[in-house]
Amino acid sequence: MTMLARGSGVTIWRQIAEDLEADIAQGRFAPGSRLPTEAELAGRFGVNRHTLRRAIEALAERGLVRAVQGSGTFVETAPLAYPVGPRTRFSETIIGQAREPGGVLVEARTIGATADVADALKLAPSAPVLNLVTVLTVDGVPVSWGDIHVDGARYGELGTHYRALGSLTAAWTACGVTDYRRAWTRIGAGLADGRDAAMLQRAERRPVLIVDSLNVDAEGAPLQWTRSHMAADRMRLIVSTD
Amino acid sequence: MTMLARGSGVTIWRQIAEDLEADIAQGRFAPGSRLPTEAELAGRFGVNRHTLRRAIEALAERGLVRAVQGSGTFVETAPLAYPVGPRTRFSETIIGQAREPGGVLVEARTIGATADVADALKLAPSAPVLNLVTVLTVDGVPVSWGDIHVDGARYGELGTHYRALGSLTAAWTACGVTDYRRAWTRIGAGLADGRDAAMLQRAERRPVLIVDSLNVDAEGAPLQWTRSHMAADRMRLIVSTD
DNA sequence: CCCTATTTGTGCGTATGTATC
DNA sequence: AGATACATACGCACAAATAGG
């Protein structure tokens, strides 16, 4: 730990933030590990806990650490690679990287198709559509949430199956769809709003990847239109074009 | 124009912003067109120019309009679709959408390969690398800037050719590389920093797509490693997996 | 190339409402 | 109730960038 230079023109919290950042960059605080408590760090630097919190806040804002109330402050891990391919499955991909995937169904309801959805799924305007809201986690950390839309008339039971099985692939199988593939993916970016912040346990205004996609069955008929919001500092998309 | 409700609990600038947004959504202000001047709009709404500017600022923050000093405030156009495929070329894609592509070489220098670059290009660490910084525009509006790295020993003239020809594909041809393709693409997101803001003529903290990619020649040998920063509200990536 | 009008950007001062301690 | 801080709104003036003659 370097000396703090009071009155040097650089605020104390900034010096501390840079110090901690160097510690993280050089692996003295490992990715995924918990930082010492705020009280301990404040003691170490010889500053008030408020000052230290300001430093932590700056690091969290840049996505280097994540503060969890009641638990601690954790060093963020390197972003996960998520391939975009015709047959990529979330669970398989995550397991292949020796991590533990998870999925939670947050909401399930039937709504009328909006223009976008009706167009993608080739349904009549305002036809019944099953809307599932899910959160995907890796090692318990939310990485993405999705707004899933399927034909309500044909696949109204998808939500029930998903809730029981915890995997979308399995839920589709239970609905009699044994195979599906990704037809197209549209990738944009935006800033996390209140909902993103809540679903991804992330601060507002952090960058999110906004990914629209269409899955089709073996015959090419549209099955599922999804808009996913991915925490950009936890996930990165990989496209192979060989 | 709806009446402004002073003291209604909603600030005036917010009401104005919502009013203008509705005008844009319903096409009363066309994409790409210039809004009335601040003075005129302030007069129309019967408010101070500062108040109106606050409303414009809110719209600009959401990417709906773009203010240019000395020129005016313009309605942003819908994001451009940019395919990610083995043989997509910027110029061809843009022309195919009936828009006008442009490219400017901002900087050209030779540096030592960093670990990332050496790895991607299969060069020795700190081998000479030609680094080109370019800005791509559509209809004169910057949509992306890129940090291009190529083997300095073999393709040191690429920068000269690019500057003369204005197109990377043409510059490669001049270097004797008649064909190349995209091997892989990694897509993340971040917030615009000072450099992004300057290069993309965009405010800081706006969302940017950060795209790393590798181009290879016909034999699959690495040619060009690029990190592009794309203005997310002007461009969106499309991946087809058929 | 210069000059000028137009348009957005910035600063300072003042007054007022609102939330917080 | 009082004190304080902060965002809102207005007015005026000037700086900086752009466009056109």
Short mmCIF file of N, CA and C in Angstrom, two decimals, chain A residues 94-169:
data_model
loop_
_atom_site.label_atom_id
_atom_site.label_comp_id
_atom_site.label_asym_id
_atom_site.label_seq_id
_atom_site.Cartn_x
_atom_site.Cartn_y
_atom_site.Cartn_z
N ILE A 94 -22.40 -22.92 -20.44
CA ILE A 94 -21.88 -22.55 -19.13
C ILE A 94 -21.19 -23.73 -18.48
N ILE A 95 -21.82 -24.89 -18.56
CA ILE A 95 -21.23 -26.09 -17.97
C ILE A 95 -19.88 -26.38 -18.63
N GLY A 96 -19.82 -26.13 -19.96
CA GLY A 96 -18.58 -26.34 -20.70
C GLY A 96 -17.45 -25.46 -20.23
N GLN A 97 -17.79 -24.35 -19.56
CA GLN A 97 -16.75 -23.47 -19.02
C GLN A 97 -16.55 -23.72 -17.52
N ALA A 98 -17.06 -24.89 -17.07
CA ALA A 98 -16.89 -25.30 -15.67
C ALA A 98 -17.52 -24.31 -14.69
N ARG A 99 -18.65 -23.75 -15.08
CA ARG A 99 -19.40 -22.87 -14.21
C ARG A 99 -20.80 -23.46 -14.04
N GLU A 100 -21.55 -22.90 -13.10
CA GLU A 100 -22.86 -23.48 -12.82
C GLU A 100 -23.99 -22.57 -13.30
N PRO A 101 -24.73 -23.02 -14.32
CA PRO A 101 -25.81 -22.21 -14.86
C PRO A 101 -27.07 -22.31 -13.98
N GLY A 102 -27.91 -21.30 -14.07
CA GLY A 102 -29.19 -21.32 -13.37
C GLY A 102 -30.20 -20.47 -14.10
N GLY A 103 -31.48 -20.79 -13.91
CA GLY A 103 -32.53 -19.99 -14.55
C GLY A 103 -33.73 -19.90 -13.64
N VAL A 104 -34.31 -18.72 -13.55
CA VAL A 104 -35.49 -18.53 -12.71
C VAL A 104 -36.59 -17.89 -13.54
N LEU A 105 -37.79 -18.44 -13.44
CA LEU A 105 -38.93 -17.83 -14.10
C LEU A 105 -39.51 -16.78 -13.17
N VAL A 106 -39.46 -15.54 -13.59
CA VAL A 106 -39.89 -14.44 -12.74
C VAL A 106 -41.37 -14.14 -12.93
N GLU A 107 -41.82 -14.31 -14.15
CA GLU A 107 -43.18 -13.89 -14.46
C GLU A 107 -43.66 -14.69 -15.65
N ALA A 108 -44.93 -15.07 -15.65
CA ALA A 108 -45.53 -15.73 -16.81
C ALA A 108 -46.95 -15.22 -16.97
N ARG A 109 -47.26 -14.75 -18.16
CA ARG A 109 -48.60 -14.22 -18.39
C ARG A 109 -48.91 -14.28 -19.87
N THR A 110 -50.18 -14.18 -20.18
CA THR A 110 -50.58 -14.18 -21.58
C THR A 110 -51.01 -12.78 -21.96
N ILE A 111 -50.43 -12.31 -23.06
CA ILE A 111 -50.71 -10.94 -23.52
C ILE A 111 -51.08 -10.97 -24.99
N GLY A 112 -51.48 -9.84 -25.54
CA GLY A 112 -51.73 -9.74 -26.97
C GLY A 112 -50.44 -9.41 -27.69
N ALA A 113 -50.26 -10.02 -28.88
CA ALA A 113 -49.02 -9.80 -29.63
C ALA A 113 -48.89 -8.35 -30.07
N THR A 114 -47.74 -7.75 -29.81
CA THR A 114 -47.45 -6.43 -30.36
C THR A 114 -47.03 -6.62 -31.82
N ALA A 115 -46.89 -5.53 -32.53
CA ALA A 115 -46.54 -5.60 -33.96
C ALA A 115 -45.24 -6.36 -34.17
N ASP A 116 -44.21 -6.02 -33.38
CA ASP A 116 -42.90 -6.68 -33.49
C ASP A 116 -43.02 -8.19 -33.34
N VAL A 117 -43.68 -8.58 -32.25
CA VAL A 117 -43.78 -9.99 -31.91
C VAL A 117 -44.61 -10.74 -32.94
N ALA A 118 -45.73 -10.17 -33.31
CA ALA A 118 -46.60 -10.82 -34.30
C ALA A 118 -45.83 -11.04 -35.60
N ASP A 119 -45.04 -10.04 -35.97
CA ASP A 119 -44.27 -10.14 -37.19
C ASP A 119 -43.24 -11.25 -37.12
N ALA A 120 -42.49 -11.30 -36.02
CA ALA A 120 -41.43 -12.30 -35.88
C ALA A 120 -41.99 -13.71 -35.79
N LEU A 121 -43.09 -13.87 -35.06
CA LEU A 121 -43.66 -15.21 -34.84
C LEU A 121 -44.68 -15.58 -35.91
N LYS A 122 -44.91 -14.66 -36.83
CA LYS A 122 -45.91 -14.88 -37.89
C LYS A 122 -47.27 -15.21 -37.31
N LEU A 123 -47.71 -14.36 -36.38
CA LEU A 123 -49.03 -14.50 -35.79
C LEU A 123 -49.89 -13.32 -36.24
N ALA A 124 -51.20 -13.45 -36.03
CA ALA A 124 -52.08 -12.31 -36.31
C ALA A 124 -51.84 -11.24 -35.25
N PRO A 125 -52.00 -9.98 -35.59
CA PRO A 125 -51.84 -8.91 -34.59
C PRO A 125 -52.75 -9.15 -33.39
N SER A 126 -52.23 -8.93 -32.21
CA SER A 126 -52.94 -9.10 -30.93
C SER A 126 -53.42 -10.54 -30.70
N ALA A 127 -52.80 -11.51 -31.38
CA ALA A 127 -53.05 -12.91 -31.07
C ALA A 127 -52.50 -13.20 -29.68
N PRO A 128 -53.04 -14.22 -28.97
CA PRO A 128 -52.52 -14.50 -27.63
C PRO A 128 -51.07 -14.97 -27.66
N VAL A 129 -50.27 -14.37 -26.80
CA VAL A 129 -48.85 -14.69 -26.74
C VAL A 129 -48.48 -14.96 -25.29
N LEU A 130 -47.76 -16.07 -25.08
CA LEU A 130 -47.27 -16.36 -23.73
C LEU A 130 -45.96 -15.60 -23.53
N ASN A 131 -45.94 -14.79 -22.49
CA ASN A 131 -44.76 -13.96 -22.21
C ASN A 131 -44.10 -14.44 -20.92
N LEU A 132 -42.87 -14.91 -21.05
CA LEU A 132 -42.11 -15.36 -19.88
C LEU A 132 -40.97 -14.39 -19.62
N VAL A 133 -40.80 -14.05 -18.36
CA VAL A 133 -39.65 -13.23 -17.99
C VAL A 133 -38.73 -14.10 -17.14
N THR A 134 -37.51 -14.27 -17.59
CA THR A 134 -36.58 -15.16 -16.90
C THR A 134 -35.27 -14.44 -16.59
N VAL A 135 -34.62 -14.93 -15.57
CA VAL A 135 -33.28 -14.43 -15.23
C VAL A 135 -32.32 -15.60 -15.31
N LEU A 136 -31.22 -15.42 -16.03
CA LEU A 136 -30.20 -16.46 -16.13
C LEU A 136 -29.03 -16.10 -15.22
N THR A 137 -28.56 -17.09 -14.49
CA THR A 137 -27.44 -16.84 -13.59
C THR A 137 -26.28 -17.78 -13.90
N VAL A 138 -25.09 -17.34 -13.52
CA VAL A 138 -23.90 -18.18 -13.61
C VAL A 138 -23.23 -18.13 -12.24
N ASP A 139 -23.07 -19.28 -11.64
CA ASP A 139 -22.54 -19.35 -10.27
C ASP A 139 -23.33 -18.44 -9.33
N GLY A 140 -24.62 -18.38 -9.58
CA GLY A 140 -25.49 -17.61 -8.70
C GLY A 140 -25.56 -16.13 -9.00
N VAL A 141 -24.72 -15.64 -9.93
CA VAL A 141 -24.73 -14.22 -10.27
C VAL A 141 -25.57 -14.01 -11.53
N PRO A 142 -26.54 -13.11 -11.48
CA PRO A 142 -27.37 -12.89 -12.68
C PRO A 142 -26.55 -12.26 -13.80
N VAL A 143 -26.65 -12.83 -14.99
CA VAL A 143 -25.89 -12.31 -16.12
C VAL A 143 -26.80 -11.76 -17.20
N SER A 144 -28.05 -12.17 -17.18
CA SER A 144 -28.94 -11.80 -18.28
C SER A 144 -30.38 -11.99 -17.86
N TRP A 145 -31.26 -11.15 -18.37
CA TRP A 145 -32.68 -11.45 -18.20
C TRP A 145 -33.38 -11.33 -19.54
N GLY A 146 -34.41 -12.11 -19.72
CA GLY A 146 -35.02 -12.18 -21.03
C GLY A 146 -36.53 -12.06 -20.99
N ASP A 147 -37.05 -11.45 -22.04
CA ASP A 147 -38.47 -11.29 -22.25
C ASP A 147 -38.83 -12.22 -23.40
N ILE A 148 -39.37 -13.40 -23.06
CA ILE A 148 -39.60 -14.44 -24.05
C ILE A 148 -41.04 -14.41 -24.53
N HIS A 149 -41.23 -14.55 -25.83
CA HIS A 149 -42.58 -14.56 -26.38
C HIS A 149 -42.77 -15.79 -27.26
N VAL A 150 -43.83 -16.56 -26.99
CA VAL A 150 -44.15 -17.71 -27.83
C VAL A 150 -45.65 -17.71 -28.13
N ASP A 151 -46.02 -18.47 -29.14
CA ASP A 151 -47.43 -18.58 -29.53
C ASP A 151 -48.24 -19.15 -28.36
N GLY A 152 -49.13 -18.34 -27.80
CA GLY A 152 -49.89 -18.76 -26.62
C GLY A 152 -50.85 -19.89 -26.91
N ALA A 153 -51.38 -19.93 -28.12
CA ALA A 153 -52.36 -20.95 -28.46
C ALA A 153 -51.73 -22.34 -28.52
N ARG A 154 -50.48 -22.40 -29.03
CA ARG A 154 -49.85 -23.71 -29.21
C ARG A 154 -48.98 -24.13 -28.03
N TYR A 155 -48.32 -23.16 -27.41
CA TYR A 155 -47.32 -23.52 -26.39
C TYR A 155 -47.62 -22.87 -25.05
N GLY A 156 -48.91 -22.80 -24.70
CA GLY A 156 -49.31 -22.15 -23.45
C GLY A 156 -48.75 -22.81 -22.21
N GLU A 157 -48.29 -24.06 -22.33
CA GLU A 157 -47.80 -24.78 -21.16
C GLU A 157 -46.30 -24.62 -20.94
N LEU A 158 -45.64 -23.87 -21.83
CA LEU A 158 -44.19 -23.74 -21.74
C LEU A 158 -43.75 -23.19 -20.37
N GLY A 159 -44.52 -22.23 -19.86
CA GLY A 159 -44.17 -21.61 -18.58
C GLY A 159 -44.21 -22.62 -17.45
N THR A 160 -45.26 -23.42 -17.41
CA THR A 160 -45.38 -24.43 -16.36
C THR A 160 -44.21 -25.40 -16.40
N HIS A 161 -43.88 -25.85 -17.59
CA HIS A 161 -42.76 -26.78 -17.74
C HIS A 161 -41.44 -26.13 -17.34
N TYR A 162 -41.26 -24.87 -17.75
CA TYR A 162 -40.01 -24.18 -17.41
C TYR A 162 -39.86 -24.09 -15.90
N ARG A 163 -40.96 -23.74 -15.24
CA ARG A 163 -40.90 -23.60 -13.79
C ARG A 163 -40.52 -24.93 -13.13
N ALA A 164 -41.05 -26.02 -13.70
CA ALA A 164 -40.78 -27.34 -13.11
C ALA A 164 -39.37 -27.83 -13.42
N LEU A 165 -38.87 -27.50 -14.61
CA LEU A 165 -37.62 -28.11 -15.07
C LEU A 165 -36.41 -27.18 -14.93
N GLY A 166 -36.66 -25.88 -14.93
CA GLY A 166 -35.55 -24.94 -14.74
C GLY A 166 -34.68 -24.74 -15.96
N SER A 167 -35.09 -25.31 -17.09
CA SER A 167 -34.31 -25.15 -18.32
C SER A 167 -35.25 -24.99 -19.49
N LEU A 168 -34.94 -24.07 -20.37
CA LEU A 168 -35.83 -23.82 -21.49
C LEU A 168 -35.80 -24.97 -22.49
N THR A 169 -34.61 -25.51 -22.73
CA THR A 169 -34.50 -26.64 -23.64
C THR A 169 -35.39 -27.79 -23.17
#
